[in-house]
Coordinates of C-alpha atoms in Angstrom, one line a residue:
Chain A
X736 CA 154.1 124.3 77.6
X737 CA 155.2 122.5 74.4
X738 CA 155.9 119.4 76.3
X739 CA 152.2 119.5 77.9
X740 CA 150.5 120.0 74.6
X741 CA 152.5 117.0 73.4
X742 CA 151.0 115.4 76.4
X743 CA 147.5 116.3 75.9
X744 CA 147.8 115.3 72.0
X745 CA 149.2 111.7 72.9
X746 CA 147.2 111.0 75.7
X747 CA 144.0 112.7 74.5
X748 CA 142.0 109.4 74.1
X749 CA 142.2 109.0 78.2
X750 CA 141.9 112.7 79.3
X751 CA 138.8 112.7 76.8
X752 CA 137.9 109.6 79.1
X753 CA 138.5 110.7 82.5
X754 CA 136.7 114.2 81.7
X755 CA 133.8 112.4 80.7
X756 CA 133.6 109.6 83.5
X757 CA 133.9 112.5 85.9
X758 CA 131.0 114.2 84.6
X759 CA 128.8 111.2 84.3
X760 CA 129.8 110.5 88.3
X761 CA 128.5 113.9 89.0
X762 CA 125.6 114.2 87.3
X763 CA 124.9 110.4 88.9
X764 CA 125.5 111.6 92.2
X765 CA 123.6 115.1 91.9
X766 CA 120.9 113.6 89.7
X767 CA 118.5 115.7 91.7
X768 CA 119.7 118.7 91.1
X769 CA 119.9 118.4 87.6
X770 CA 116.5 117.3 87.3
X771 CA 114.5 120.7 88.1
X772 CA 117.2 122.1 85.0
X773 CA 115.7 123.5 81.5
X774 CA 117.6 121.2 79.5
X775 CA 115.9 117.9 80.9
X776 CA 112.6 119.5 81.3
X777 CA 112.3 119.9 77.4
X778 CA 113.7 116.7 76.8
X779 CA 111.2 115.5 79.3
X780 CA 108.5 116.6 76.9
X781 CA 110.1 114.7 74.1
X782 CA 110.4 111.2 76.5
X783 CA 106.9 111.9 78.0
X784 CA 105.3 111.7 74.8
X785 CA 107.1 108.3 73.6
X786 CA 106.1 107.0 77.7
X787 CA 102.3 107.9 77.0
X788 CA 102.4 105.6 73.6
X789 CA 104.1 103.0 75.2
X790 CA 102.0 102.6 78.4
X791 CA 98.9 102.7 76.4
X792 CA 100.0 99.0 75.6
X793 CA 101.7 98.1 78.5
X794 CA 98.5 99.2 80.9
X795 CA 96.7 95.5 79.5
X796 CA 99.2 93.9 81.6
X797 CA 98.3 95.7 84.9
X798 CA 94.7 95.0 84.5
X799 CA 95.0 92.4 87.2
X800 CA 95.8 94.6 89.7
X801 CA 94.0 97.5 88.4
X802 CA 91.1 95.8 88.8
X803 CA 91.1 95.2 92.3
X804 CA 91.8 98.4 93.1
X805 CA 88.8 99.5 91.6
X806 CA 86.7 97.4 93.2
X807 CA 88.0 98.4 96.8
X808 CA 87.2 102.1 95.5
X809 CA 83.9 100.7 94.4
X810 CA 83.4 99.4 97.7
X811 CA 83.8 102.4 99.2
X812 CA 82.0 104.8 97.2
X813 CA 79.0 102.3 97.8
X814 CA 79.4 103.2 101.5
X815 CA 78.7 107.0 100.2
X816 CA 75.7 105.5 98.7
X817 CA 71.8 106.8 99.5
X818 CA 70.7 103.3 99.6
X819 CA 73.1 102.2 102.0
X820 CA 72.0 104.8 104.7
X821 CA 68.2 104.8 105.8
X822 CA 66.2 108.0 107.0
X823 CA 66.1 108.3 111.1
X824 CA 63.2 110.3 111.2
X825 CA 61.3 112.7 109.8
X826 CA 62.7 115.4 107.4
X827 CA 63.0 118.4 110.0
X828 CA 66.5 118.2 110.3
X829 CA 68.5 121.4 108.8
X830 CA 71.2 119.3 107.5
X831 CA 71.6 116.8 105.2
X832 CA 74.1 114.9 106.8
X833 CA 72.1 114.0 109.7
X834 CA 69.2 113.1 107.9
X835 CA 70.7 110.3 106.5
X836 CA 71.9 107.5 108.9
X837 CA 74.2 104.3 107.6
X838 CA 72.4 101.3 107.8
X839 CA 73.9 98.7 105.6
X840 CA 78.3 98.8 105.7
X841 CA 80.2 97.3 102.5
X842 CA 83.3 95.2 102.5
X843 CA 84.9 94.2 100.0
X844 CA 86.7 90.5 100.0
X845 CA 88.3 87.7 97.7
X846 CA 86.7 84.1 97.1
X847 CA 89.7 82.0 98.2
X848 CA 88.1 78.7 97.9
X849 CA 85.2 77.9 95.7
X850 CA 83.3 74.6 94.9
X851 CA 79.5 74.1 92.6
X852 CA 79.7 70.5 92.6
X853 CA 78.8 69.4 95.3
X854 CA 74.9 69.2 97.4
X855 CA 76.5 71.2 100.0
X856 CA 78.9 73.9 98.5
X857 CA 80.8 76.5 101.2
X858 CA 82.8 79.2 99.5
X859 CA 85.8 80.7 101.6
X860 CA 86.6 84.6 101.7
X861 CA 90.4 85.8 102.4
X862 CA 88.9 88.4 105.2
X863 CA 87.6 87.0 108.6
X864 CA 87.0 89.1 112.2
X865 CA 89.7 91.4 112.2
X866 CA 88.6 93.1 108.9
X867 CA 85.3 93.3 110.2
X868 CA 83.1 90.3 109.1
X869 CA 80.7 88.6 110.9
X870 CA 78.4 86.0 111.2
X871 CA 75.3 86.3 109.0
X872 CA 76.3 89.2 107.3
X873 CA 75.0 88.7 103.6
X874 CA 77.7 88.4 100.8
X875 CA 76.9 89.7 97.4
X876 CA 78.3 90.7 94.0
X877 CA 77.3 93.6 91.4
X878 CA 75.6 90.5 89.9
X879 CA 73.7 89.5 92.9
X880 CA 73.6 87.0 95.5
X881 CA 76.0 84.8 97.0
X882 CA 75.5 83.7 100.0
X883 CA 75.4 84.2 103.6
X884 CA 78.5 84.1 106.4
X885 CA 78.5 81.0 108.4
X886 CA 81.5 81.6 110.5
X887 CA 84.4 83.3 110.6
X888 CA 87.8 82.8 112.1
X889 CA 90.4 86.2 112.2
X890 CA 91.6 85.7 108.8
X891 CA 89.3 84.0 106.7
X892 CA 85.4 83.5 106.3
X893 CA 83.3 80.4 105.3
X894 CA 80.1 81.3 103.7
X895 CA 77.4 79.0 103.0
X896 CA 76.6 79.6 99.1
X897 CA 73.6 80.3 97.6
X898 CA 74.2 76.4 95.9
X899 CA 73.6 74.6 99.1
X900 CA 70.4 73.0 99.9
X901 CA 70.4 73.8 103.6
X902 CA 70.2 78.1 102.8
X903 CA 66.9 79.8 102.3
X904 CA 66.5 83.5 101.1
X905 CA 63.8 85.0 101.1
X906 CA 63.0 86.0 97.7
X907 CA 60.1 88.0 95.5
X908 CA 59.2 89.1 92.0
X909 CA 60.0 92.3 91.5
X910 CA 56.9 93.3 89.0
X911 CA 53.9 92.2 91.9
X912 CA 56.0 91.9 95.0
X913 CA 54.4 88.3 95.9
X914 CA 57.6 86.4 97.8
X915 CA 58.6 83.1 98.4
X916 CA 62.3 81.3 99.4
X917 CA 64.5 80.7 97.1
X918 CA 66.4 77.1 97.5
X919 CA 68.8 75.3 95.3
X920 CA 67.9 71.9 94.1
X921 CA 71.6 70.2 93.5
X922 CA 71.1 69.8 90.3
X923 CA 72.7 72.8 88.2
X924 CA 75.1 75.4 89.5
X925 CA 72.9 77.7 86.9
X926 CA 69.6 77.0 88.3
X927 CA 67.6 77.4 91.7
X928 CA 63.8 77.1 92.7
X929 CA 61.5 79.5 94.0
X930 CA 58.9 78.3 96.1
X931 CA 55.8 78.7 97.9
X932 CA 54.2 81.5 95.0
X933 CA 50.7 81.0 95.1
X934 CA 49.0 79.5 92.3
X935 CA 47.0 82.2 91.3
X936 CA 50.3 84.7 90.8
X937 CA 50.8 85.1 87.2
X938 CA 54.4 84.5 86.2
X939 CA 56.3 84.8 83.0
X940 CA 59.9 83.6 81.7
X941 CA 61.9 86.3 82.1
X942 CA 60.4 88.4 85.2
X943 CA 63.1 89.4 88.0
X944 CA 63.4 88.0 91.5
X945 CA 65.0 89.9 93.9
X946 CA 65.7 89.5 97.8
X947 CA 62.4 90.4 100.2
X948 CA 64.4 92.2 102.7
X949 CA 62.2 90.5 105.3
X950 CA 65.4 88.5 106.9
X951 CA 67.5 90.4 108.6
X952 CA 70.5 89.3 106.6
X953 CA 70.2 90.6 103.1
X954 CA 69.3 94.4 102.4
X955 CA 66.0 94.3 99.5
X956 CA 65.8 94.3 96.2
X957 CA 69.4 92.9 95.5
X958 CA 69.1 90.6 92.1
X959 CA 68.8 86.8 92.6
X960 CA 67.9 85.5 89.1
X961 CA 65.0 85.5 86.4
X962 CA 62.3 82.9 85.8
X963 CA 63.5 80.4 83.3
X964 CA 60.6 77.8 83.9
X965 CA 57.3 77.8 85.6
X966 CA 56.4 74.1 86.8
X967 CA 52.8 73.6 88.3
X968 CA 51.7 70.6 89.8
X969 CA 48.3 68.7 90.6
X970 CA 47.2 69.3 93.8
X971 CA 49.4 71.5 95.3
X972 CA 48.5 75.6 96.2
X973 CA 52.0 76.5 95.1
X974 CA 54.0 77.0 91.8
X975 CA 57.3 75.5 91.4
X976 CA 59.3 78.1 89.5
X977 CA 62.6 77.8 87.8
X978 CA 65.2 80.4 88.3
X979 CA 68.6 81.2 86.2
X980 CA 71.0 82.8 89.0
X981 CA 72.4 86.1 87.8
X982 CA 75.5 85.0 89.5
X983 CA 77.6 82.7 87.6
X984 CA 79.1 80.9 90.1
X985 CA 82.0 79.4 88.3
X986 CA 83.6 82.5 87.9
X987 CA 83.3 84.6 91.3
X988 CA 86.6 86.5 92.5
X989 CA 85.8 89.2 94.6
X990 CA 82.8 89.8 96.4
X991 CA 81.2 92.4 98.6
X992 CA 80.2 91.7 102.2
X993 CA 77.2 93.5 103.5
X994 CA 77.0 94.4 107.4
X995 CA 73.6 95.6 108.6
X996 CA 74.2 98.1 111.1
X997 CA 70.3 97.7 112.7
X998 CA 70.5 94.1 112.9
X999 CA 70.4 93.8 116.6
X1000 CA 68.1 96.6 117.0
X1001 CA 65.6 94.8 114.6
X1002 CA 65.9 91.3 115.9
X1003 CA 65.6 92.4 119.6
X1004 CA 62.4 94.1 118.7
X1005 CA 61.2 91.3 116.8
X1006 CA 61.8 89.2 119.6
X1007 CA 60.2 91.1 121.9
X1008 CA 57.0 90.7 119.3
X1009 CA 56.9 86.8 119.1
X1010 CA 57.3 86.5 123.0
Chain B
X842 CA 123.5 104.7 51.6
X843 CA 125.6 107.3 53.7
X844 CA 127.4 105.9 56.4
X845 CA 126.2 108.8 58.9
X846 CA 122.2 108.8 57.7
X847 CA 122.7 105.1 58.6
X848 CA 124.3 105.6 62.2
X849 CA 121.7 108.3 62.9
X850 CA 118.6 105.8 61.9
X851 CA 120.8 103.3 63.8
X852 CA 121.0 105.5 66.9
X853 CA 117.2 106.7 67.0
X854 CA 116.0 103.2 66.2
X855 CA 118.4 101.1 69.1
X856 CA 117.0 104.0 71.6
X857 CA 113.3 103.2 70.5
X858 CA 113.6 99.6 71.0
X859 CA 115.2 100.0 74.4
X860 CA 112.9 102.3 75.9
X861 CA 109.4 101.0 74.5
X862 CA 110.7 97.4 74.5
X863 CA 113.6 96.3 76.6
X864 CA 113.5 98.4 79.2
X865 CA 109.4 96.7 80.8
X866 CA 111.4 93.0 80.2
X867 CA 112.7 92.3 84.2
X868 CA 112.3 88.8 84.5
X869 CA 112.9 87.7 88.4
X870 CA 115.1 91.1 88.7
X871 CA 118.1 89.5 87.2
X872 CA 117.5 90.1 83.3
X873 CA 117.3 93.2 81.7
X874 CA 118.9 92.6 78.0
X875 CA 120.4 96.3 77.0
X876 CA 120.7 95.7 73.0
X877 CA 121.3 99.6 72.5
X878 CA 125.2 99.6 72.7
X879 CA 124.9 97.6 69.4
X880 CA 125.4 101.2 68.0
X881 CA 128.8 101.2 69.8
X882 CA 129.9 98.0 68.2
X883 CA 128.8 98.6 65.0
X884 CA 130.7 102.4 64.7
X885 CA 132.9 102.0 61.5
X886 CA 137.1 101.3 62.4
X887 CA 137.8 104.6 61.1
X888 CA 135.9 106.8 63.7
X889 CA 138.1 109.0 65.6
X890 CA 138.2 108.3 69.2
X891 CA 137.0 111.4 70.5
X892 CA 133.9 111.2 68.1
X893 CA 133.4 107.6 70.0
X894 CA 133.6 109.1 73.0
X895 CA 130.9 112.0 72.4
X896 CA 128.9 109.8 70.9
X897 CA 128.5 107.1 73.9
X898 CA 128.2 109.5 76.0
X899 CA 125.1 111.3 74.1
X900 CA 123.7 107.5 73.6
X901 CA 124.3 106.5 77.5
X902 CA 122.5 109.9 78.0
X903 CA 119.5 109.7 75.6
X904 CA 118.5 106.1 77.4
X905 CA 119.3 107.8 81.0
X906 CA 116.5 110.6 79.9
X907 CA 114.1 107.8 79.6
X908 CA 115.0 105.8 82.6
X909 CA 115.6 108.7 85.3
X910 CA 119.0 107.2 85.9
X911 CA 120.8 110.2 84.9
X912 CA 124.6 109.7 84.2
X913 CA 124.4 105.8 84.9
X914 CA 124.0 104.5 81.8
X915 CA 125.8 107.4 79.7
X916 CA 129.1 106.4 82.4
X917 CA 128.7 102.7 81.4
X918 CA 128.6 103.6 77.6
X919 CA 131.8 106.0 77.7
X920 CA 133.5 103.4 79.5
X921 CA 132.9 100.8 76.9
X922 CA 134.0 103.2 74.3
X923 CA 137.5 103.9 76.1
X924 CA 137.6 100.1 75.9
X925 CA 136.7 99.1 72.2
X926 CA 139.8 100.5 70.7
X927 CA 141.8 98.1 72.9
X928 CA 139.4 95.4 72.2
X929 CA 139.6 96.0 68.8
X930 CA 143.4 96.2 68.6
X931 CA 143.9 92.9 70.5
X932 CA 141.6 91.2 67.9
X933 CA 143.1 92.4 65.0
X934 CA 143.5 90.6 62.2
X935 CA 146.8 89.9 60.7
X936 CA 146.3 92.5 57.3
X937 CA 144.1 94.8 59.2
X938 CA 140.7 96.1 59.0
X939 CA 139.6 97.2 55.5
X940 CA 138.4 100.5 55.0
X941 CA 134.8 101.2 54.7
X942 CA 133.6 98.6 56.9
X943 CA 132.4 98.0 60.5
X944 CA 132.7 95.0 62.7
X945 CA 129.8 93.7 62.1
X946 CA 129.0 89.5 61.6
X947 CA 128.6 90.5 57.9
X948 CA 132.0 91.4 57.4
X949 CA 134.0 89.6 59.5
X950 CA 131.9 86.6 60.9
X951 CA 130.4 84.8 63.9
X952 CA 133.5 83.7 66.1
X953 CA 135.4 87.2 65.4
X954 CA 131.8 89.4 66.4
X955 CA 131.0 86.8 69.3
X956 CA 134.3 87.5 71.3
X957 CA 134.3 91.3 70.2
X958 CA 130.5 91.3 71.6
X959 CA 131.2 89.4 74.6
X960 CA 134.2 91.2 76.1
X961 CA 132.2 94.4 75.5
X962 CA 129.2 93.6 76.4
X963 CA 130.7 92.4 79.7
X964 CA 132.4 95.6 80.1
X965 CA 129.1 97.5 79.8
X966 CA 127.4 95.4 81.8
X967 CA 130.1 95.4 84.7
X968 CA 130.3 98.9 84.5
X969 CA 126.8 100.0 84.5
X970 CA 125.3 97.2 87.3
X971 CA 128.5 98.7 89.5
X972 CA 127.3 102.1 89.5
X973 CA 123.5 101.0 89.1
X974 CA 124.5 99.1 93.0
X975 CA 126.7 102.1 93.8
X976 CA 128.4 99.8 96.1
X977 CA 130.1 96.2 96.6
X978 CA 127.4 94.9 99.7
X979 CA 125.3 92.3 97.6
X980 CA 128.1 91.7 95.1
X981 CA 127.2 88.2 94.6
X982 CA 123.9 89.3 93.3
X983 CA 125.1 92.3 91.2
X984 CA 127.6 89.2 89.5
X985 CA 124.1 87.4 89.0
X986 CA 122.5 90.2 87.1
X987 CA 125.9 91.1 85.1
X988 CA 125.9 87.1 84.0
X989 CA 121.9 86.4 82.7
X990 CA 121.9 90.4 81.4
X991 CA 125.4 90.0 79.2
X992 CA 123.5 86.4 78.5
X993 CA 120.5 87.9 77.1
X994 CA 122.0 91.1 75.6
X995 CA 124.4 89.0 73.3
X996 CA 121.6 86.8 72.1
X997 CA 119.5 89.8 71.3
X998 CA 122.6 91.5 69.7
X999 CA 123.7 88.4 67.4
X1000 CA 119.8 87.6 66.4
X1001 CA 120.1 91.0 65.2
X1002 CA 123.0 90.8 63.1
X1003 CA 121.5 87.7 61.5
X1004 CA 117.9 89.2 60.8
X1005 CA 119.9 91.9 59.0
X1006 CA 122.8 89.8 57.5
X1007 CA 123.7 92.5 54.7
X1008 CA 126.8 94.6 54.0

């Protein structure tokens, strides 16, 4: 017994070691176990705290990320939305849910490739067929308009911007309703004209013009720009206004796609009209 | 001031840093600097070696808490304390260490601190990425993180020393 104690006393420093080592292995091992245990639950309360501080600072450098999840949830809340569904009949139904039927479909995508400077400026979106875009289908931003698909592969999209002389949107002013089409002159990634307002349509700087709705390729009323200018020349019937975009086009990242469920429906019957 | 105010300030302070600081720095998965066992280097000579013990252990623990690594770091820290006695016998000095002091660049200077550092900083490090892997598949990357983390810890640990150069 004496002899062990001596033992213990001279070699205390590597028992003291081993002991501990062991217990640090276990609790390694059975980490899970441990952690339902009262001890590290109020010490949890103590470390919590600190965390909260910490990630109040360290949440700036997730914004990135953040931020695209929040538009994807955007996205899909707007596909909840009463102005993306359109009323099938009239209101005899029982239930709300049938009353309502989708008519315009959301999706949101990135701008991969971008260009303003040039007559003829194409933007490209990382989504293509297999997530559900298609030709023609209008591409928009909380800002306003962007542009229209012009073909898609499986992967990606091209879309013809809203700076490119050979696109036309049907366009009005919001305050009176009177429309005209919208078309970019080349000469500022800021600016676009609005033609074909009769002369007689009073206009100030500052009124809203909004999509018509009358293609079958943007839903109305999304925002296109405000009048910056309003040009009138001899002779002519029409106004040549100026308009500031409401998109800045420099800085686009993501964008929304709009899909108009009735397209085919509408253009069929249309067709069936003109022949 | 009172040698064990100071190592308790030392203690809560080198925990603070770690966790709010050090411990969101992974750059390319390799570095992660771990600057809290400068408490372990800088216990006075005199401290009995079951009071080292106990006390890496509680510091290995406090920064487990934080990280939900239970038991990995406190295993790394009591290892390095079985090992500092050694370390600090081998580097003795030929009339000893004075009394009062710890081995710290302020008392005993830059070459002396750098080797103590190193060699126990690379036991730490060994130690804890060992257990963090929990296995030898991969080894050549565990020797990867070992290298750029003892790299980055010792800078960290010698800045330190120099931003509070005082005895």
């Amino acid at each position: 017994m004496k002899n062990l104690l001596h033992f213990i006393v001279r070699f205390h420093f590597t028992i003291l070691f081993i002991v501990f080592e062991i217990f640090c292995i276990l609790l390694l091992v059975n980490y899970n176990n441990y952690q339902k245990s009262e001890f590290l639950n109020s010490s949890n309360a103590i470390s919590g705290g600190i965390y909260q501080k910490v990630s109040s600072v360290t949440d700036y450098l997730s914004l990135a990320k953040t931020n695209e999840e929040l538009n994807r949830e955007n996205v899909r809340l707007r596909n909840l939305l009463h102005s993306s569904y359109k009323l099938t009949t009239d209101s005899s139904f029982v239930f709300l849910d049938t009353i309502y039927k989708q008519q315009y479909i959301y999706r949101t995508a990135k701008i991969i490739n971008n260009s303003v400077n040039k007559q003829l400026n194409y933007i490209t979106l990382n989504k293509g067929r297999i997530h559900g875009i298609e030709r023609e289908m209008a591409v928009v931003t909380d800002n306003g308009v962007v542009g229209v698909v012009k073909s898609v592969s499986d992967n990606f999209a091209s879309v013809i911007s809203v700076l490119n002389d050979r696109l036309r949107i049907s366009a009005k002013l919001k305050g009176n309703n009177y429309h005209g089409s919208l078309i970019w002159d080349g000469v500022d990634y800021r600016k676009a004209m609005l033609k074909d307002i009769p002369f007689h349509v009073k206009i100030a700087k500052g009124d809203t013009i909004v999509t018509s709705g009358y293609s079958a390729i943007f839903p109305e009323g999304l925002k296109l720009g405000v009048v910056d200018k309003v040009m009138t020349s001899s002779g002519s019937n029409f106004q040549n206004i100026k308009i500031l975009l409401s998109n800045d086009f420099k800085s686009l990242s993501y964008v929304k796609v709009v899909g108009d469920l009735m397209k085919e429906e509408r253009l069929k019957l249309e067709e069936e009209a003109t022949e | 001031m009172n040698i064990i105010l100071k190592n308790i300030i030392r203690f809560v302070v080198l925990v603070f840093i770690q966790v709010a600081i050090l411990n969101n720095i992974q750059v390319s998965g390799f570095v992660n600097p771990y600057m809290y066992i400068l408490f372990i280097l800088l216990l006075p000579f005199e401290i009995p070696n079951w009071l080292l013990l106990i006390l890496s252990f509680f510091l290995g623990f406090s920064i487990d808490i934080f990280s939900g690594t239970i038991g990995m770091h406190a295993s790394a820290c009591v290892f390095m304390a079985y090992v500092r006695p050694y370390v600090l016998n081998y580097l003795s000095l030929r009339d000893g260490y004075e009394v009062g002091t710890y081995p710290g660049i302020a008392y005993l200077g830059f070459a002396w601190f750098f080797k103590y550092a190193l060699t126990l900083i690379i036991a730490h490090h060994s130690f804890l990425f060992v257990a963090e892997a929990f296995s030898f598949a991969n080894f050549s990357e565990t020797i990867m993180r070992i290298i750029f983390s003892t790299f980055f810890t010792l800078t960290l640990i010698i800045t330190s020393q120099f931003l509070m150069f005082k005895k």
